[in-house]
mmCIF file of C-alpha atoms in Angstrom:
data_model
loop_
_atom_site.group_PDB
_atom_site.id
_atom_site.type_symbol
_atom_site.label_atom_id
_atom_site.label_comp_id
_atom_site.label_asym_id
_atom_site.label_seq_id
_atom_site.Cartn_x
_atom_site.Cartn_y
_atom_site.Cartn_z
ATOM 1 C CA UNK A 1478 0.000 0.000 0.000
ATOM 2 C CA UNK A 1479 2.819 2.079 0.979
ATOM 3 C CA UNK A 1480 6.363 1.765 -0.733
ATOM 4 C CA UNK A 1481 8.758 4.280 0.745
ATOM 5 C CA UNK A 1482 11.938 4.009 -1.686
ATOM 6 C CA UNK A 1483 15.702 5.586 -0.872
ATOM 7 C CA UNK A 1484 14.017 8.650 -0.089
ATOM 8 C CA UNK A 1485 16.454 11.782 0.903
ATOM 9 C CA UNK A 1486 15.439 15.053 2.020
ATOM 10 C CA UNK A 1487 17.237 18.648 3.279
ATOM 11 C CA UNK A 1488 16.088 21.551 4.796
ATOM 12 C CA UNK A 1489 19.154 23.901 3.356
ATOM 13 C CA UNK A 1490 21.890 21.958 4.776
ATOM 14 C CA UNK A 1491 21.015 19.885 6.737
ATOM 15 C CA UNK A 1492 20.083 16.285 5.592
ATOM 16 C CA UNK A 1493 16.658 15.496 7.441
ATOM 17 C CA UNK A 1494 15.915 12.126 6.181
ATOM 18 C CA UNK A 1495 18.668 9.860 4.971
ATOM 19 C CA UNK A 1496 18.174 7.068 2.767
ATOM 20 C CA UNK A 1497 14.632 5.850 3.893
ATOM 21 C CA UNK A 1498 13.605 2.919 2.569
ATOM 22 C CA UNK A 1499 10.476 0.826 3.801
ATOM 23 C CA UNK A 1500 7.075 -0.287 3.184
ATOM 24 C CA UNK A 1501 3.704 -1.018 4.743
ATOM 25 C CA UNK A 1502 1.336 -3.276 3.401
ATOM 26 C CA UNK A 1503 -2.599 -3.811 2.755
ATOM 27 C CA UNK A 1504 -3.634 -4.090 6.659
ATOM 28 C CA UNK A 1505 -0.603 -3.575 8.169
ATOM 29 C CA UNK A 1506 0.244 -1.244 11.389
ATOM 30 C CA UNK A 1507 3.838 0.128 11.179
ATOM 31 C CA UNK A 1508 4.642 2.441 14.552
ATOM 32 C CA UNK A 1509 7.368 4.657 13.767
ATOM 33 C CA UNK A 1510 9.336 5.605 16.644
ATOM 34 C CA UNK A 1511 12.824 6.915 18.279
ATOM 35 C CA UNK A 1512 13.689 10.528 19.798
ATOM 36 C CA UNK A 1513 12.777 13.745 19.112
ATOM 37 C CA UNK A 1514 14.383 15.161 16.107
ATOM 38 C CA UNK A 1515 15.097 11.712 14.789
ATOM 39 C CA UNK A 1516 12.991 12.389 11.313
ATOM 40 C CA UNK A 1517 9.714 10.782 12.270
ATOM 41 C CA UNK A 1518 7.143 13.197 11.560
ATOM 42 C CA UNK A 1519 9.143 14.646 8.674
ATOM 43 C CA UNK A 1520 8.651 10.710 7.019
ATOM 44 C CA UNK A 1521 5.190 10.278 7.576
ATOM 45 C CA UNK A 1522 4.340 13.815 5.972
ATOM 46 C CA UNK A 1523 6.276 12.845 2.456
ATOM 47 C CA UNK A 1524 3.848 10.151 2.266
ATOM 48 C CA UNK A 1525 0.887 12.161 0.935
ATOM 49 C CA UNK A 1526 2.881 14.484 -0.235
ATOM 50 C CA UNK A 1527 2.717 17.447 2.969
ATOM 51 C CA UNK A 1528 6.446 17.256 2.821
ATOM 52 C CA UNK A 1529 8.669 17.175 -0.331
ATOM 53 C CA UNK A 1530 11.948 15.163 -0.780
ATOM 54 C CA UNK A 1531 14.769 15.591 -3.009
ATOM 55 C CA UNK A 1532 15.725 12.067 -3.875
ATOM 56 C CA UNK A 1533 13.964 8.406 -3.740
ATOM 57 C CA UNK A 1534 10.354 7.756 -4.791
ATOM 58 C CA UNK A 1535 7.075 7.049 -2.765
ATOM 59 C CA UNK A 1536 3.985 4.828 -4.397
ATOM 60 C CA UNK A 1537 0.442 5.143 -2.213
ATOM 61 C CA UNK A 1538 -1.296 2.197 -4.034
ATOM 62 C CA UNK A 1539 1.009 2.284 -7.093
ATOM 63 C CA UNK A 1540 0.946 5.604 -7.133
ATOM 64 C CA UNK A 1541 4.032 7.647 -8.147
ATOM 65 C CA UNK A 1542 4.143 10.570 -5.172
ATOM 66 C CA UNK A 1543 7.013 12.237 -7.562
ATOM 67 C CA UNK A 1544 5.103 11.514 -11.311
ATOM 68 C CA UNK A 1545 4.252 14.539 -12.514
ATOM 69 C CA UNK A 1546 1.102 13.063 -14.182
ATOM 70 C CA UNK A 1547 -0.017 11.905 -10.250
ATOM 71 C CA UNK A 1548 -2.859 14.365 -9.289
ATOM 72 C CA UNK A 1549 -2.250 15.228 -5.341
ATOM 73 C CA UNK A 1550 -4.731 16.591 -4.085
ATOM 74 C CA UNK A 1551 -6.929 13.624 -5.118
ATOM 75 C CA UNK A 1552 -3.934 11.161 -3.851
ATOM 76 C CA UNK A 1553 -3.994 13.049 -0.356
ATOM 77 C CA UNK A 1554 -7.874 12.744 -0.086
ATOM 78 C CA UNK A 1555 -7.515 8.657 0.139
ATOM 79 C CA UNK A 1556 -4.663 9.086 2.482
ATOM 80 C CA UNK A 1557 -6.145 9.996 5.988
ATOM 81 C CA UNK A 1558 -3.824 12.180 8.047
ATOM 82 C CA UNK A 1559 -4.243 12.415 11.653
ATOM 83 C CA UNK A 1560 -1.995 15.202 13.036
ATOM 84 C CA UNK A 1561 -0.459 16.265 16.584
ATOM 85 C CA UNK A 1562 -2.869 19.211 17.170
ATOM 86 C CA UNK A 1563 -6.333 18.424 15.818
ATOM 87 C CA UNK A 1564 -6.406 21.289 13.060
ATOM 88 C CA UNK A 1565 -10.218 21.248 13.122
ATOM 89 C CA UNK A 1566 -11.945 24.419 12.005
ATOM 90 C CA UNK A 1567 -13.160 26.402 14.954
ATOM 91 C CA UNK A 1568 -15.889 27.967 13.324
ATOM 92 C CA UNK A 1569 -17.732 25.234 12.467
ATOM 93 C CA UNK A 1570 -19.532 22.706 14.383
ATOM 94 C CA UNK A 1571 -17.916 19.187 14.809
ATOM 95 C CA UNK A 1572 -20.889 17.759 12.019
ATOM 96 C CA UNK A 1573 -19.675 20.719 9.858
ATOM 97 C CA UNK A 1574 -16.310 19.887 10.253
ATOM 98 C CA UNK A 1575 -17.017 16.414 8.959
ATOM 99 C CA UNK A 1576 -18.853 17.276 5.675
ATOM 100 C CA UNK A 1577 -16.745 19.606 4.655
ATOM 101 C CA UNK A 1578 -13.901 17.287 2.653
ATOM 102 C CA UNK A 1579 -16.696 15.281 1.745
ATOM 103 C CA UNK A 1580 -18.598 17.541 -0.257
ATOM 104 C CA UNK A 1581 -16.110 20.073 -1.517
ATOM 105 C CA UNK A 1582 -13.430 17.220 -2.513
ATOM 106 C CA UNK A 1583 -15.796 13.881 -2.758
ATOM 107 C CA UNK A 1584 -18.371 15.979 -4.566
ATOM 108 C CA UNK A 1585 -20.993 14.021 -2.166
ATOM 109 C CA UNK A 1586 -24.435 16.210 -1.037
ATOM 110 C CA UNK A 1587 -25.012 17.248 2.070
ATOM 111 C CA UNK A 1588 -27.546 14.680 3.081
ATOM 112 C CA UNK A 1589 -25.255 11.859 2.260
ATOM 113 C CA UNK A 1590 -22.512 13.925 3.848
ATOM 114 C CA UNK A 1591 -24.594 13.980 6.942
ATOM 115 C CA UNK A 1592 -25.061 10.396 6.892
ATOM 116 C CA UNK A 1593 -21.981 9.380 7.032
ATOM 117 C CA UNK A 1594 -20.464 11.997 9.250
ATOM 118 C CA UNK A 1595 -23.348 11.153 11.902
ATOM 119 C CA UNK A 1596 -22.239 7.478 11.791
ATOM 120 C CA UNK A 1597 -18.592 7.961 12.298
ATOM 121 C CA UNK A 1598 -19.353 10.516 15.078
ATOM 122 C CA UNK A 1599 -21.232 8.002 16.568
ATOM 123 C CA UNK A 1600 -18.549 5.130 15.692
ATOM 124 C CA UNK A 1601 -15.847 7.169 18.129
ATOM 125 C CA UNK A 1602 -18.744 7.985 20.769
ATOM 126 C CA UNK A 1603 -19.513 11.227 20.156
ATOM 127 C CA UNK A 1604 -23.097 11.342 18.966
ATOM 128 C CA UNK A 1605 -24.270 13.217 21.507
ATOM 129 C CA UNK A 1606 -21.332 16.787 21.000
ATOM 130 C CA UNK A 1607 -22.416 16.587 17.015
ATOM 131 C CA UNK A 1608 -23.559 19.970 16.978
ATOM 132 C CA UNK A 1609 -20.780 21.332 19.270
ATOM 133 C CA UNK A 1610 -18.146 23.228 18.758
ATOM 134 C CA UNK A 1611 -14.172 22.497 18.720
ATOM 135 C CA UNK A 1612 -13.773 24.646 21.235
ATOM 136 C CA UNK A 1613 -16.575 23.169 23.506
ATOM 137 C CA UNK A 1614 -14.978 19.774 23.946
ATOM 138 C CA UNK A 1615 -11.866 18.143 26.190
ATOM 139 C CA UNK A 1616 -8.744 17.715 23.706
ATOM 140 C CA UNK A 1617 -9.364 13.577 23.687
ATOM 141 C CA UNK A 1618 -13.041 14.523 22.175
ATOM 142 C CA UNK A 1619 -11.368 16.750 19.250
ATOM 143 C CA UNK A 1620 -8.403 14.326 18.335
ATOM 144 C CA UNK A 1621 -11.548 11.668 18.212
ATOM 145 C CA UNK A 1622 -13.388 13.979 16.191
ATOM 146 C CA UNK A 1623 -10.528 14.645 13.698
ATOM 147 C CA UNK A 1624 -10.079 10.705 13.070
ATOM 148 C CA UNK A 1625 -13.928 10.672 12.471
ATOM 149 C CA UNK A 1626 -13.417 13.775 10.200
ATOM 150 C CA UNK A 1627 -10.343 11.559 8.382
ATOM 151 C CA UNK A 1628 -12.555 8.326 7.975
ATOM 152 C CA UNK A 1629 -15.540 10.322 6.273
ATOM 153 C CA UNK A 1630 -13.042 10.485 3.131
ATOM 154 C CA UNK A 1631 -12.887 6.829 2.719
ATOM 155 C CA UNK A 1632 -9.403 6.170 3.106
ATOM 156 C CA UNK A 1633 -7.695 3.860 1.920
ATOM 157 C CA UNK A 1634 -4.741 4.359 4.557
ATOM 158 C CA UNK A 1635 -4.476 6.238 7.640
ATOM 159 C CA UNK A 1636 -1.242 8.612 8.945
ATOM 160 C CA UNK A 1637 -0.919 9.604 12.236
ATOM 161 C CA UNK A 1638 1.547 11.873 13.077
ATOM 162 C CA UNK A 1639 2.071 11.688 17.236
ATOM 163 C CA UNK A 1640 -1.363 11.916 17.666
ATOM 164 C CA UNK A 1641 -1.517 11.362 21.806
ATOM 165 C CA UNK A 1642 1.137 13.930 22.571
ATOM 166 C CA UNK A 1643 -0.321 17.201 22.609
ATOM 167 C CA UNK A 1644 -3.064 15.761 25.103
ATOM 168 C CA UNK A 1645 -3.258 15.086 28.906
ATOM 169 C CA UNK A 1646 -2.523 11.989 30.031
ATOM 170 C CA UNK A 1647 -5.998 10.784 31.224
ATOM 171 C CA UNK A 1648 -7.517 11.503 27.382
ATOM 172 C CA UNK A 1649 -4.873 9.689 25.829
ATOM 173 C CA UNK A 1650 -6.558 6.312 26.105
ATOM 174 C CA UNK A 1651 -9.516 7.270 24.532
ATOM 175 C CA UNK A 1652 -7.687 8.430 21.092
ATOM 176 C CA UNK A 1653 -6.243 5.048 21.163
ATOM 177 C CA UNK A 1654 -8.980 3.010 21.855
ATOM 178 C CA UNK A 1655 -10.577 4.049 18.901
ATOM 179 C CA UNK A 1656 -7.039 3.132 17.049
ATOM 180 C CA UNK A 1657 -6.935 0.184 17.778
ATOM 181 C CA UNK A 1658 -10.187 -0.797 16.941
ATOM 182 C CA UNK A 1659 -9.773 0.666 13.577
ATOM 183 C CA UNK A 1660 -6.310 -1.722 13.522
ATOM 184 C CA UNK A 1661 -8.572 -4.798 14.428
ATOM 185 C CA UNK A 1662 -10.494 -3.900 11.488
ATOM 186 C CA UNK A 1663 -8.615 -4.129 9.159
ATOM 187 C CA UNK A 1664 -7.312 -0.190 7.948
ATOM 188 C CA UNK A 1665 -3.807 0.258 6.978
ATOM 189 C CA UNK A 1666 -2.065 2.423 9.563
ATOM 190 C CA UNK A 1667 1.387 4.266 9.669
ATOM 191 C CA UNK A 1668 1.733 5.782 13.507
ATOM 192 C CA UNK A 1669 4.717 8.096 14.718
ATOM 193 C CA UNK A 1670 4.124 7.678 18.238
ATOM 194 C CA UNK A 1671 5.853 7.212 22.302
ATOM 195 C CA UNK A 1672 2.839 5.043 23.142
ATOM 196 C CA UNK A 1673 5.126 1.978 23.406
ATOM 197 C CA UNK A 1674 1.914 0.034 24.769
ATOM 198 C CA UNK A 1675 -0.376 0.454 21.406
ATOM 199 C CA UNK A 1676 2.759 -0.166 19.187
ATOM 200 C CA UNK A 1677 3.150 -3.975 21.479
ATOM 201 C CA UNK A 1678 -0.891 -4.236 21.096
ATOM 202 C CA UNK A 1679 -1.251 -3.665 17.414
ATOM 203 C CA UNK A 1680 1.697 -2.924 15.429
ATOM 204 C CA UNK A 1681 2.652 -5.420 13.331
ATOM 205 C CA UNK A 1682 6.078 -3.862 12.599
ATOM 206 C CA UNK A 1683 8.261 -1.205 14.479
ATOM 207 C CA UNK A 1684 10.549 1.234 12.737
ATOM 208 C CA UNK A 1685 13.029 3.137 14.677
ATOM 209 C CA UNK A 1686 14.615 5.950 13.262
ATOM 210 C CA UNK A 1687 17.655 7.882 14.756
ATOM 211 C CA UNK A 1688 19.197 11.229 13.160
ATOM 212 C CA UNK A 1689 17.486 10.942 9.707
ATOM 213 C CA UNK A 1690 17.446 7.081 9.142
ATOM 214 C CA UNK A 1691 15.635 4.026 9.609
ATOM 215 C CA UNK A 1692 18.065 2.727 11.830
ATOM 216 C CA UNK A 1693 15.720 -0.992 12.549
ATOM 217 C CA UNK A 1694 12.494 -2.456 10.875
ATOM 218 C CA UNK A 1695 11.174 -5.360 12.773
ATOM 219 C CA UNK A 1696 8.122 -7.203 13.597
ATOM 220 C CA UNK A 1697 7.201 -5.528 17.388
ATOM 221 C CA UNK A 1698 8.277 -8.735 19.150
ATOM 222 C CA UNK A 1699 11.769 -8.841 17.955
ATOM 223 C CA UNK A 1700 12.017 -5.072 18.558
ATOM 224 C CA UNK A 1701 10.958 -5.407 21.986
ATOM 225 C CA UNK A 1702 12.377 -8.697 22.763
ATOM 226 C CA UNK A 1703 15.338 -8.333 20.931
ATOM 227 C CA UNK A 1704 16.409 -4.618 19.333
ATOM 228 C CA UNK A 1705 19.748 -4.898 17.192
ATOM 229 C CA UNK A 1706 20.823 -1.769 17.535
ATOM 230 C CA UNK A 1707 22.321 -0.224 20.379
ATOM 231 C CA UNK A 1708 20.770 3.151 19.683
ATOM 232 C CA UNK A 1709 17.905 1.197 20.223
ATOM 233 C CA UNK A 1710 18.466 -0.874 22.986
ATOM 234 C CA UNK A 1711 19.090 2.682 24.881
ATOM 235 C CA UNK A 1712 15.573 4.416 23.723
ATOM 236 C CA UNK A 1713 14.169 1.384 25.041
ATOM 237 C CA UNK A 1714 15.355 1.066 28.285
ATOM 238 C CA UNK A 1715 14.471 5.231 28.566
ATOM 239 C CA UNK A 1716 11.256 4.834 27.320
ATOM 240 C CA UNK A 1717 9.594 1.392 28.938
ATOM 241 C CA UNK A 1718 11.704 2.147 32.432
ATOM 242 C CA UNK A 1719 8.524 4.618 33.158
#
């Protein structure tokens, strides 16, 4: 689904992302993980495209990321992108906020719009804030809402970009409960996250990145059982020590 090829990217000078090479198949959850500044977020935003890279090649579904023929706009509307801070529109009500992207880029009308959005909302438990706004619910309730928003496009993948991290640590588990049930089911799932607990529930693989490159790609029980790497075997015993 995702093929990540020898990709390569600066900022000026300095070489953000060195050499990247992986992939994620139809199904698959791949956690991407390792310490700040390591290149993480920076990966998972050349997938659809948010980011741009100088060498290497990306294919969503066979599709060419660096083709000039590949239309991206439509490419990023089947890629759902979950981000840090929810980035919903504050304007709107939460049901307004999820018909949006349908109808303006899925061309759908507002009563099928509706339907959908209503069943998502109601899919991550929030039926009853529907007519809400942003501002009027907790931080877990608007990172929920934002995956809702991201599933009413009919994805065919989902990015989530440290989506836990800008909350408080009691509304965490509610953003990932509704993860992992959408891992259960089936939905293809690249995660740059710390939550070292859903990566050993769900993931199927674990990449670790240090200063720019993928530094180990394993299945999550030989990266927690048995990490090659020393860089590695140090984030590890920082991170699951707490």
């Amino acid at each position: 689904m995702i093929e990540i090829d020898n990709v390569s990217k600066w900022y000026g000078d300095f070489n953000v992302l060195k050499h990247c090479t992986t992939s994620v198949t139809k199904g698959e959850v791949v956690v991407v993980c390792g310490p700040s500044g390591s290149g993480k977020s920076t990966l998972i935003k050349t997938v659809n495209g948010l980011e741009e890279f100088q060498e290497g090649d990306i294919r969503v579904d066979g599709t060419a990321l660096k083709d000039k023929s590949t239309n991206l706009p439509k490419l990023r509307s089947r890629v759902g992108m979950v981000f840090q801070h929810f980035e919903l529109f504050p304007h709107l009500k939460i049901t307004e906020n999820l018909c949006l992207g349908q109808m303006k880029v899925l061309g759908r009308d507002r009563e099928t719009a509706m339907k959908k959005a209503t069943a998502l909302l109601e899919r991550v438990g929030l039926e009853a804030h529907a007519h809400k706004f942003p501002g009027q619910l907790s931080g877990g309730q608007q990172q929920r809402v934002a995956i809702a928003r991201a599933l009413c496009m009919d994805p065919i993948v989902m990015l989530f970009d440290e989506p836990t991290s800008a909350l408080d640590p009691e509304m965490v588990n509610e953003v990932l409960d509704v993860m992992v049930e959408l891992a259960r089911e089936g939905m293809t799932m690249m995660v740059v996250t710390h939550e070292m607990g859903f990566a050993r529930k769900v993931a199927n693989r674990v990449i670790f990145m240090d200063r720019g490159e993928i530094v180990e790609d394993a299945t999550k029980d030989d990266f927690f059982g048995k990490p090659r790497s020393e860089r590695a075997q140090q984030f590890l015993s920082k991170i699951l020590t707490h």
